[in-house]
Amino acid sequence: MNPLNHVAIIMDGNGRWGVRNKNSRNAGHKAGLNTVEKIIKETIKNKIKFLTLYAFSTENWKRPKKEIKFLFNLLESFLEDKIDDLNKQKIKLKIIGKKNFSLKLNNLLKISEKKTSKNKRLQINLALNYGSKSEIINAFKQLEQNKETINEKNLNKYLQTKNIPDPDLLIRTGNTKRLSNFLLWQLAYSEIFFEKKLWPDFNEKDYNKIIRKYRSIKRNFGSI
Ligand code: IPE
Ligand code: IPE
Ligand code: MG
């Protein structure tokens, strides 16, 4: 049985779900939040220590302003409502990506990280305004500035995922098979599952099915 320390998820398909079921992409984003809560609970039940959720990519700024605004308002009210509850559950929240949102959201994110920083049961890394290519370039720039040797260990220090083990398992919902600039370095040896269901339809049963399959895979890491 493979150990499972870190699950990363590309939560895709909200927009299509919303259009299909409620005639509005934004309704899909709202519905997607319920799945986030279900999956967090199930991650704790499975005693997994790290959960990384891709919520907004650096490329997602290309979307209509109205949709972007809705998404960040949704995140804002989610954090305002739930951060104390997450804290009680001993969940640590970490943002990966560049915090360059409204002053209010930037502060809320910082406060939420600080409030939960000592928690040890589960670390949730929320990828927000995150892009893997710029993360890697940034890391190289820092190596150069500090005149450090270029090797894996030193590079890892300057990635936003420093001190976080690489994902064992990547799940992408929404019936699309691509990485969309997510954790390109860190996913080098992850087991990848592409799930047909749209994110709002994804549930605990689907998640556990993938976890069971993951546990039974023979992971080689180049060996035999
Ligand atoms: C993923 O769902 C959520 C975000 C990118 C914020 P999408 O909004 O990409 O949903 P689809 O792929 O258009 O259905
Ligand atoms: C990836 O989904 C980003 C998130 C889930 C946050 P997208 O829906 O933006 O990806 P592409 O554009 O279809 O590749
Ligand atoms: Mg999408």
PDB file of C-alpha atoms and ligand atoms in Angstrom:
ATOM      1  CA  MET A   1       0.000   0.000   0.000  1.00  0.00           C
ATOM      2  CA  ASN A   2       1.437   3.344  -1.019  1.00  0.00           C
ATOM      3  CA  PRO A   3       1.633   6.028   1.654  1.00  0.00           C
ATOM      4  CA  LEU A   4      -0.401   9.111   0.808  1.00  0.00           C
ATOM      5  CA  ASN A   5       0.843  12.401   2.257  1.00  0.00           C
ATOM      6  CA  HIS A   6      -0.118  14.938  -0.343  1.00  0.00           C
ATOM      7  CA  VAL A   7      -3.060  15.189  -2.742  1.00  0.00           C
ATOM      8  CA  ALA A   8      -3.203  17.971  -5.333  1.00  0.00           C
ATOM      9  CA  ILE A   9      -6.430  18.766  -7.167  1.00  0.00           C
ATOM     10  CA  ILE A  10      -7.223  20.784 -10.276  1.00  0.00           C
ATOM     11  CA  MET A  11     -10.841  21.603  -9.505  1.00  0.00           C
ATOM     12  CA  ASP A  12     -12.138  21.965 -13.050  1.00  0.00           C
ATOM     13  CA  GLY A  13     -15.621  22.017 -14.522  1.00  0.00           C
ATOM     14  CA  ASN A  14     -17.492  24.554 -12.401  1.00  0.00           C
ATOM     15  CA  GLY A  15     -18.410  26.774 -15.338  1.00  0.00           C
ATOM     16  CA  ARG A  16     -19.810  23.951 -17.453  1.00  0.00           C
ATOM     17  CA  TRP A  17     -21.733  22.560 -14.475  1.00  0.00           C
ATOM     18  CA  GLY A  18     -23.254  25.967 -13.832  1.00  0.00           C
ATOM     19  CA  VAL A  19     -24.318  26.504 -17.426  1.00  0.00           C
ATOM     20  CA  ARG A  20     -25.803  23.014 -17.650  1.00  0.00           C
ATOM     21  CA  ASN A  21     -27.669  23.071 -14.368  1.00  0.00           C
ATOM     22  CA  LYS A  22     -28.440  26.708 -13.547  1.00  0.00           C
ATOM     23  CA  ASN A  23     -27.767  28.569 -16.763  1.00  0.00           C
ATOM     24  CA  SER A  24     -24.948  30.508 -15.086  1.00  0.00           C
ATOM     25  CA  ARG A  25     -21.212  29.816 -14.825  1.00  0.00           C
ATOM     26  CA  ASN A  26     -21.088  31.576 -11.476  1.00  0.00           C
ATOM     27  CA  ALA A  27     -23.689  29.220 -10.006  1.00  0.00           C
ATOM     28  CA  GLY A  28     -21.196  26.480 -10.837  1.00  0.00           C
ATOM     29  CA  HIS A  29     -18.451  28.203  -8.869  1.00  0.00           C
ATOM     30  CA  LYS A  30     -20.785  28.439  -5.911  1.00  0.00           C
ATOM     31  CA  ALA A  31     -21.712  24.777  -6.162  1.00  0.00           C
ATOM     32  CA  GLY A  32     -18.013  23.921  -6.406  1.00  0.00           C
ATOM     33  CA  LEU A  33     -17.466  25.269  -2.912  1.00  0.00           C
ATOM     34  CA  ASN A  34     -19.657  22.513  -1.448  1.00  0.00           C
ATOM     35  CA  THR A  35     -17.360  19.973  -3.061  1.00  0.00           C
ATOM     36  CA  VAL A  36     -14.356  21.730  -1.537  1.00  0.00           C
ATOM     37  CA  GLU A  37     -15.860  21.283   1.931  1.00  0.00           C
ATOM     38  CA  LYS A  38     -16.691  17.610   1.312  1.00  0.00           C
ATOM     39  CA  ILE A  39     -13.202  16.868   0.033  1.00  0.00           C
ATOM     40  CA  ILE A  40     -11.517  18.623   2.958  1.00  0.00           C
ATOM     41  CA  LYS A  41     -13.508  16.461   5.388  1.00  0.00           C
ATOM     42  CA  GLU A  42     -12.662  13.305   3.497  1.00  0.00           C
ATOM     43  CA  THR A  43      -8.983  14.251   3.317  1.00  0.00           C
ATOM     44  CA  ILE A  44      -8.906  14.494   7.102  1.00  0.00           C
ATOM     45  CA  LYS A  45     -10.716  11.156   7.428  1.00  0.00           C
ATOM     46  CA  ASN A  46      -8.033   9.607   5.254  1.00  0.00           C
ATOM     47  CA  LYS A  47      -5.332  11.119   7.485  1.00  0.00           C
ATOM     48  CA  ILE A  48      -3.692  12.896   4.546  1.00  0.00           C
ATOM     49  CA  LYS A  49      -1.413  15.723   5.680  1.00  0.00           C
ATOM     50  CA  PHE A  50      -1.333  18.036   2.638  1.00  0.00           C
ATOM     51  CA  LEU A  51      -4.074  19.049   0.215  1.00  0.00           C
ATOM     52  CA  THR A  52      -3.277  21.500  -2.581  1.00  0.00           C
ATOM     53  CA  LEU A  53      -6.238  23.032  -4.385  1.00  0.00           C
ATOM     54  CA  TYR A  54      -5.902  24.918  -7.660  1.00  0.00           C
ATOM     55  CA  ALA A  55      -8.428  27.716  -7.362  1.00  0.00           C
ATOM     56  CA  PHE A  56      -7.170  30.445  -9.734  1.00  0.00           C
ATOM     57  CA  SER A  57      -4.335  30.352 -12.239  1.00  0.00           C
ATOM     58  CA  THR A  58      -2.245  33.252 -13.504  1.00  0.00           C
ATOM     59  CA  GLU A  59      -3.968  32.577 -16.845  1.00  0.00           C
ATOM     60  CA  ASN A  60      -7.457  32.879 -15.347  1.00  0.00           C
ATOM     61  CA  TRP A  61      -7.111  36.697 -15.461  1.00  0.00           C
ATOM     62  CA  LYS A  62      -8.123  36.307 -19.110  1.00  0.00           C
ATOM     63  CA  ARG A  63     -11.695  35.585 -17.982  1.00  0.00           C
ATOM     64  CA  PRO A  64     -14.486  38.196 -17.996  1.00  0.00           C
ATOM     65  CA  LYS A  65     -14.107  40.731 -15.178  1.00  0.00           C
ATOM     66  CA  LYS A  66     -17.527  39.831 -13.814  1.00  0.00           C
ATOM     67  CA  GLU A  67     -16.619  36.193 -13.356  1.00  0.00           C
ATOM     68  CA  ILE A  68     -13.296  37.079 -11.713  1.00  0.00           C
ATOM     69  CA  LYS A  69     -15.043  39.442  -9.342  1.00  0.00           C
ATOM     70  CA  PHE A  70     -17.596  36.787  -8.441  1.00  0.00           C
ATOM     71  CA  LEU A  71     -14.867  34.250  -7.743  1.00  0.00           C
ATOM     72  CA  PHE A  72     -12.963  36.516  -5.385  1.00  0.00           C
ATOM     73  CA  ASN A  73     -16.124  37.634  -3.604  1.00  0.00           C
ATOM     74  CA  LEU A  74     -16.966  33.977  -3.119  1.00  0.00           C
ATOM     75  CA  LEU A  75     -13.537  33.292  -1.660  1.00  0.00           C
ATOM     76  CA  GLU A  76     -13.820  36.317   0.595  1.00  0.00           C
ATOM     77  CA  SER A  77     -17.124  35.265   2.096  1.00  0.00           C
ATOM     78  CA  PHE A  78     -15.970  31.653   2.371  1.00  0.00           C
ATOM     79  CA  LEU A  79     -12.950  32.696   4.430  1.00  0.00           C
ATOM     80  CA  GLU A  80     -14.955  35.128   6.546  1.00  0.00           C
ATOM     81  CA  ASP A  81     -17.488  32.393   7.325  1.00  0.00           C
ATOM     82  CA  LYS A  82     -15.224  29.402   7.712  1.00  0.00           C
ATOM     83  CA  ILE A  83     -11.756  30.356   8.867  1.00  0.00           C
ATOM     84  CA  ASP A  84     -12.577  29.921  12.558  1.00  0.00           C
ATOM     85  CA  ASP A  85     -14.097  26.561  11.840  1.00  0.00           C
ATOM     86  CA  LEU A  86     -11.044  25.481   9.815  1.00  0.00           C
ATOM     87  CA  ASN A  87      -8.875  26.652  12.682  1.00  0.00           C
ATOM     88  CA  LYS A  88     -10.898  24.610  15.190  1.00  0.00           C
ATOM     89  CA  GLN A  89     -10.377  21.577  13.008  1.00  0.00           C
ATOM     90  CA  LYS A  90      -6.624  22.199  13.281  1.00  0.00           C
ATOM     91  CA  ILE A  91      -6.249  22.972   9.590  1.00  0.00           C
ATOM     92  CA  LYS A  92      -3.386  25.168   8.437  1.00  0.00           C
ATOM     93  CA  LEU A  93      -4.050  27.374   5.423  1.00  0.00           C
ATOM     94  CA  LYS A  94      -1.250  28.418   3.108  1.00  0.00           C
ATOM     95  CA  ILE A  95      -1.605  30.461  -0.045  1.00  0.00           C
ATOM     96  CA  ILE A  96       0.646  29.628  -2.966  1.00  0.00           C
ATOM     97  CA  GLY A  97       0.671  32.180  -5.756  1.00  0.00           C
ATOM     98  CA  LYS A  98       1.030  35.913  -5.734  1.00  0.00           C
ATOM     99  CA  LYS A  99      -1.263  37.794  -3.345  1.00  0.00           C
ATOM    100  CA  ASN A 100      -2.040  40.813  -5.474  1.00  0.00           C
ATOM    101  CA  PHE A 101      -5.758  41.139  -5.007  1.00  0.00           C
ATOM    102  CA  SER A 102      -7.799  43.867  -3.333  1.00  0.00           C
ATOM    103  CA  LEU A 103      -6.387  45.228  -0.095  1.00  0.00           C
ATOM    104  CA  LYS A 104      -9.273  43.581   1.749  1.00  0.00           C
ATOM    105  CA  LEU A 105      -8.695  40.124   0.272  1.00  0.00           C
ATOM    106  CA  ASN A 106      -4.907  40.338   0.662  1.00  0.00           C
ATOM    107  CA  ASN A 107      -5.379  41.126   4.340  1.00  0.00           C
ATOM    108  CA  LEU A 108      -7.956  38.422   4.832  1.00  0.00           C
ATOM    109  CA  LEU A 109      -5.613  35.876   3.265  1.00  0.00           C
ATOM    110  CA  LYS A 110      -2.707  36.992   5.444  1.00  0.00           C
ATOM    111  CA  ILE A 111      -4.824  36.912   8.598  1.00  0.00           C
ATOM    112  CA  SER A 112      -6.171  33.471   7.722  1.00  0.00           C
ATOM    113  CA  GLU A 113      -2.665  32.130   7.187  1.00  0.00           C
ATOM    114  CA  LYS A 114      -1.425  33.627  10.409  1.00  0.00           C
ATOM    115  CA  LYS A 115      -4.362  32.426  12.469  1.00  0.00           C
ATOM    116  CA  THR A 116      -3.925  28.834  11.347  1.00  0.00           C
ATOM    117  CA  SER A 117      -0.138  28.730  11.041  1.00  0.00           C
ATOM    118  CA  LYS A 118       0.458  26.460  14.034  1.00  0.00           C
ATOM    119  CA  ASN A 119      -2.097  23.825  13.067  1.00  0.00           C
ATOM    120  CA  LYS A 120      -0.849  20.369  12.301  1.00  0.00           C
ATOM    121  CA  ARG A 121      -3.710  18.094  11.331  1.00  0.00           C
ATOM    122  CA  LEU A 122      -3.983  19.060   7.655  1.00  0.00           C
ATOM    123  CA  GLN A 123      -2.259  21.747   5.598  1.00  0.00           C
ATOM    124  CA  ILE A 124      -4.339  23.158   2.780  1.00  0.00           C
ATOM    125  CA  ASN A 125      -2.347  24.946   0.109  1.00  0.00           C
ATOM    126  CA  LEU A 126      -4.670  27.162  -1.840  1.00  0.00           C
ATOM    127  CA  ALA A 127      -3.199  27.968  -5.252  1.00  0.00           C
ATOM    128  CA  LEU A 128      -4.421  31.459  -6.057  1.00  0.00           C
ATOM    129  CA  ASN A 129      -3.011  33.545  -8.865  1.00  0.00           C
ATOM    130  CA  TYR A 130      -0.590  30.654  -9.166  1.00  0.00           C
ATOM    131  CA  GLY A 131       1.480  29.757 -12.232  1.00  0.00           C
ATOM    132  CA  SER A 132       4.145  27.095 -12.195  1.00  0.00           C
ATOM    133  CA  LYS A 133       6.391  28.551 -14.907  1.00  0.00           C
ATOM    134  CA  SER A 134       6.750  31.905 -13.180  1.00  0.00           C
ATOM    135  CA  GLU A 135       7.301  30.120  -9.859  1.00  0.00           C
ATOM    136  CA  ILE A 136      10.230  28.200 -11.358  1.00  0.00           C
ATOM    137  CA  ILE A 137      11.720  31.257 -13.075  1.00  0.00           C
ATOM    138  CA  ASN A 138      11.475  33.179  -9.829  1.00  0.00           C
ATOM    139  CA  ALA A 139      13.284  30.425  -7.982  1.00  0.00           C
ATOM    140  CA  PHE A 140      16.130  30.470 -10.509  1.00  0.00           C
ATOM    141  CA  LYS A 141      16.377  34.260 -10.209  1.00  0.00           C
ATOM    142  CA  GLN A 142      16.783  33.929  -6.461  1.00  0.00           C
ATOM    143  CA  LEU A 143      19.469  31.273  -6.861  1.00  0.00           C
ATOM    144  CA  GLU A 144      21.299  33.639  -9.186  1.00  0.00           C
ATOM    145  CA  GLN A 145      20.937  36.634  -6.870  1.00  0.00           C
ATOM    146  CA  ASN A 146      22.244  34.671  -3.902  1.00  0.00           C
ATOM    147  CA  LYS A 147      24.984  33.096  -6.004  1.00  0.00           C
ATOM    148  CA  GLU A 148      23.889  29.631  -4.964  1.00  0.00           C
ATOM    149  CA  THR A 149      24.661  26.388  -6.756  1.00  0.00           C
ATOM    150  CA  ILE A 150      21.919  25.274  -9.067  1.00  0.00           C
ATOM    151  CA  ASN A 151      20.713  21.933  -7.800  1.00  0.00           C
ATOM    152  CA  GLU A 152      17.368  20.397  -6.846  1.00  0.00           C
ATOM    153  CA  LYS A 153      17.751  20.990  -3.159  1.00  0.00           C
ATOM    154  CA  ASN A 154      18.536  24.686  -3.559  1.00  0.00           C
ATOM    155  CA  LEU A 155      15.839  25.213  -6.168  1.00  0.00           C
ATOM    156  CA  ASN A 156      13.226  23.626  -3.888  1.00  0.00           C
ATOM    157  CA  LYS A 157      14.036  26.234  -1.236  1.00  0.00           C
ATOM    158  CA  TYR A 158      12.794  29.004  -3.492  1.00  0.00           C
ATOM    159  CA  LEU A 159       9.636  27.364  -4.715  1.00  0.00           C
ATOM    160  CA  GLN A 160       6.431  28.367  -2.999  1.00  0.00           C
ATOM    161  CA  THR A 161       6.044  24.741  -1.992  1.00  0.00           C
ATOM    162  CA  LYS A 162       9.215  24.704   0.080  1.00  0.00           C
ATOM    163  CA  ASN A 163       8.869  22.365   3.060  1.00  0.00           C
ATOM    164  CA  ILE A 164       5.912  20.667   1.397  1.00  0.00           C
ATOM    165  CA  PRO A 165       6.514  17.161   0.060  1.00  0.00           C
ATOM    166  CA  ASP A 166       5.745  16.691  -3.647  1.00  0.00           C
ATOM    167  CA  PRO A 167       2.189  15.531  -4.377  1.00  0.00           C
ATOM    168  CA  ASP A 168       1.780  11.757  -4.395  1.00  0.00           C
ATOM    169  CA  LEU A 169      -1.477  12.057  -6.249  1.00  0.00           C
ATOM    170  CA  LEU A 170      -2.899  14.586  -8.688  1.00  0.00           C
ATOM    171  CA  ILE A 171      -6.594  14.599  -9.526  1.00  0.00           C
ATOM    172  CA  ARG A 172      -8.088  16.752 -12.278  1.00  0.00           C
ATOM    173  CA  THR A 173     -11.854  16.737 -12.580  1.00  0.00           C
ATOM    174  CA  GLY A 174     -13.810  18.105 -15.537  1.00  0.00           C
ATOM    175  CA  ASN A 175     -12.920  15.605 -18.274  1.00  0.00           C
ATOM    176  CA  THR A 176      -9.837  17.494 -19.481  1.00  0.00           C
ATOM    177  CA  LYS A 177      -6.369  15.996 -19.612  1.00  0.00           C
ATOM    178  CA  ARG A 178      -3.861  18.772 -19.101  1.00  0.00           C
ATOM    179  CA  LEU A 179      -1.870  20.407 -16.326  1.00  0.00           C
ATOM    180  CA  SER A 180      -2.699  24.072 -17.070  1.00  0.00           C
ATOM    181  CA  ASN A 181       0.553  25.401 -15.567  1.00  0.00           C
ATOM    182  CA  PHE A 182       0.065  23.666 -12.195  1.00  0.00           C
ATOM    183  CA  LEU A 183       3.047  22.417 -10.134  1.00  0.00           C
ATOM    184  CA  LEU A 184       5.049  21.359 -13.203  1.00  0.00           C
ATOM    185  CA  TRP A 185       8.189  20.699 -11.175  1.00  0.00           C
ATOM    186  CA  GLN A 186       6.519  19.151  -8.157  1.00  0.00           C
ATOM    187  CA  LEU A 187       4.391  16.687 -10.160  1.00  0.00           C
ATOM    188  CA  ALA A 188       7.435  14.946 -11.692  1.00  0.00           C
ATOM    189  CA  TYR A 189       6.564  11.595 -10.062  1.00  0.00           C
ATOM    190  CA  SER A 190       2.948  12.013  -9.024  1.00  0.00           C
ATOM    191  CA  GLU A 191       0.274   9.501  -9.927  1.00  0.00           C
ATOM    192  CA  ILE A 192      -2.229  11.313 -12.130  1.00  0.00           C
ATOM    193  CA  PHE A 193      -5.971  10.670 -12.291  1.00  0.00           C
ATOM    194  CA  PHE A 194      -8.195  12.448 -14.782  1.00  0.00           C
ATOM    195  CA  GLU A 195     -11.800  12.351 -13.660  1.00  0.00           C
ATOM    196  CA  LYS A 196     -14.705  12.786 -16.088  1.00  0.00           C
ATOM    197  CA  LYS A 197     -17.068  14.327 -13.563  1.00  0.00           C
ATOM    198  CA  LEU A 198     -17.281  18.100 -13.254  1.00  0.00           C
ATOM    199  CA  TRP A 199     -16.005  19.435  -9.912  1.00  0.00           C
ATOM    200  CA  PRO A 200     -19.448  20.199  -8.379  1.00  0.00           C
ATOM    201  CA  ASP A 201     -20.513  16.578  -9.100  1.00  0.00           C
ATOM    202  CA  PHE A 202     -17.351  15.044  -7.640  1.00  0.00           C
ATOM    203  CA  ASN A 203     -18.005  13.447  -4.243  1.00  0.00           C
ATOM    204  CA  GLU A 204     -16.472  11.496  -1.381  1.00  0.00           C
ATOM    205  CA  LYS A 205     -17.137   8.185  -3.090  1.00  0.00           C
ATOM    206  CA  ASP A 206     -15.297   9.259  -6.252  1.00  0.00           C
ATOM    207  CA  TYR A 207     -12.422  10.580  -4.153  1.00  0.00           C
ATOM    208  CA  ASN A 208     -12.085   7.387  -2.130  1.00  0.00           C
ATOM    209  CA  LYS A 209     -12.232   5.282  -5.271  1.00  0.00           C
ATOM    210  CA  ILE A 210      -9.236   7.180  -6.665  1.00  0.00           C
ATOM    211  CA  ILE A 211      -7.394   6.911  -3.335  1.00  0.00           C
ATOM    212  CA  ARG A 212      -7.950   3.143  -3.298  1.00  0.00           C
ATOM    213  CA  LYS A 213      -6.617   2.837  -6.849  1.00  0.00           C
ATOM    214  CA  TYR A 214      -3.650   5.032  -5.995  1.00  0.00           C
ATOM    215  CA  ARG A 215      -2.793   2.846  -2.993  1.00  0.00           C
ATOM    216  CA  SER A 216      -2.540  -0.240  -5.173  1.00  0.00           C
ATOM    217  CA  ILE A 217      -0.272   1.215  -7.880  1.00  0.00           C
ATOM    218  CA  LYS A 218       3.313   0.028  -8.126  1.00  0.00           C
ATOM    219  CA  ARG A 219       5.316   3.258  -7.945  1.00  0.00           C
ATOM    220  CA  ASN A 220       8.721   2.743  -9.494  1.00  0.00           C
ATOM    221  CA  PHE A 221      10.501   6.101  -9.376  1.00  0.00           C
ATOM    222  CA  GLY A 222      12.711   4.781 -12.143  1.00  0.00           C
ATOM    223  CA  SER A 223      13.543   1.540 -10.381  1.00  0.00           C
ATOM    224  CA  ILE A 224      11.889  -1.813 -11.179  1.00  0.00           C
TER     225      ILE A 224
HETATM  226  C1  IPE B   1     -12.508  25.672 -12.562  1.00  0.00           C
HETATM  227  O1  IPE B   1     -13.693  25.588 -13.255  1.00  0.00           O
HETATM  228  C2  IPE B   1     -12.526  26.794 -11.573  1.00  0.00           C
HETATM  229  C3  IPE B   1     -11.696  27.934 -11.939  1.00  0.00           C
HETATM  230  C4  IPE B   1     -10.848  28.010 -12.913  1.00  0.00           C
HETATM  231  C5  IPE B   1     -11.844  29.083 -11.094  1.00  0.00           C
HETATM  232  P1  IPE B   1     -13.875  26.348 -14.622  1.00  0.00           P
HETATM  233  O2  IPE B   1     -14.434  27.688 -14.353  1.00  0.00           O
HETATM  234  O3  IPE B   1     -12.636  26.308 -15.432  1.00  0.00           O
HETATM  235  O4  IPE B   1     -14.981  25.454 -15.308  1.00  0.00           O
HETATM  236  P2  IPE B   1     -15.083  25.076 -16.830  1.00  0.00           P
HETATM  237  O5  IPE B   1     -13.837  24.337 -17.185  1.00  0.00           O
HETATM  238  O6  IPE B   1     -15.224  26.355 -17.589  1.00  0.00           O
HETATM  239  O7  IPE B   1     -16.293  24.210 -16.897  1.00  0.00           O
HETATM  240  C1  IPE B   2      -7.231  25.299 -14.390  1.00  0.00           C
HETATM  241  O1  IPE B   2      -8.477  25.291 -14.965  1.00  0.00           O
HETATM  242  C2  IPE B   2      -7.189  26.266 -13.279  1.00  0.00           C
HETATM  243  C3  IPE B   2      -8.052  25.973 -12.147  1.00  0.00           C
HETATM  244  C4  IPE B   2      -8.781  24.910 -11.945  1.00  0.00           C
HETATM  245  C5  IPE B   2      -8.013  26.977 -11.154  1.00  0.00           C
HETATM  246  P1  IPE B   2      -8.796  26.101 -16.285  1.00  0.00           P
HETATM  247  O2  IPE B   2     -10.174  25.757 -16.653  1.00  0.00           O
HETATM  248  O3  IPE B   2      -8.471  27.524 -16.132  1.00  0.00           O
HETATM  249  O4  IPE B   2      -7.775  25.456 -17.319  1.00  0.00           O
HETATM  250  P2  IPE B   2      -7.739  25.573 -18.900  1.00  0.00           P
HETATM  251  O5  IPE B   2      -7.690  27.023 -19.245  1.00  0.00           O
HETATM  252  O6  IPE B   2      -8.985  24.933 -19.409  1.00  0.00           O
HETATM  253  O7  IPE B   2      -6.517  24.813 -19.293  1.00  0.00           O
HETATM  254 MG    MG B   3     -11.925  24.952 -16.822  1.00  0.00          MG
END
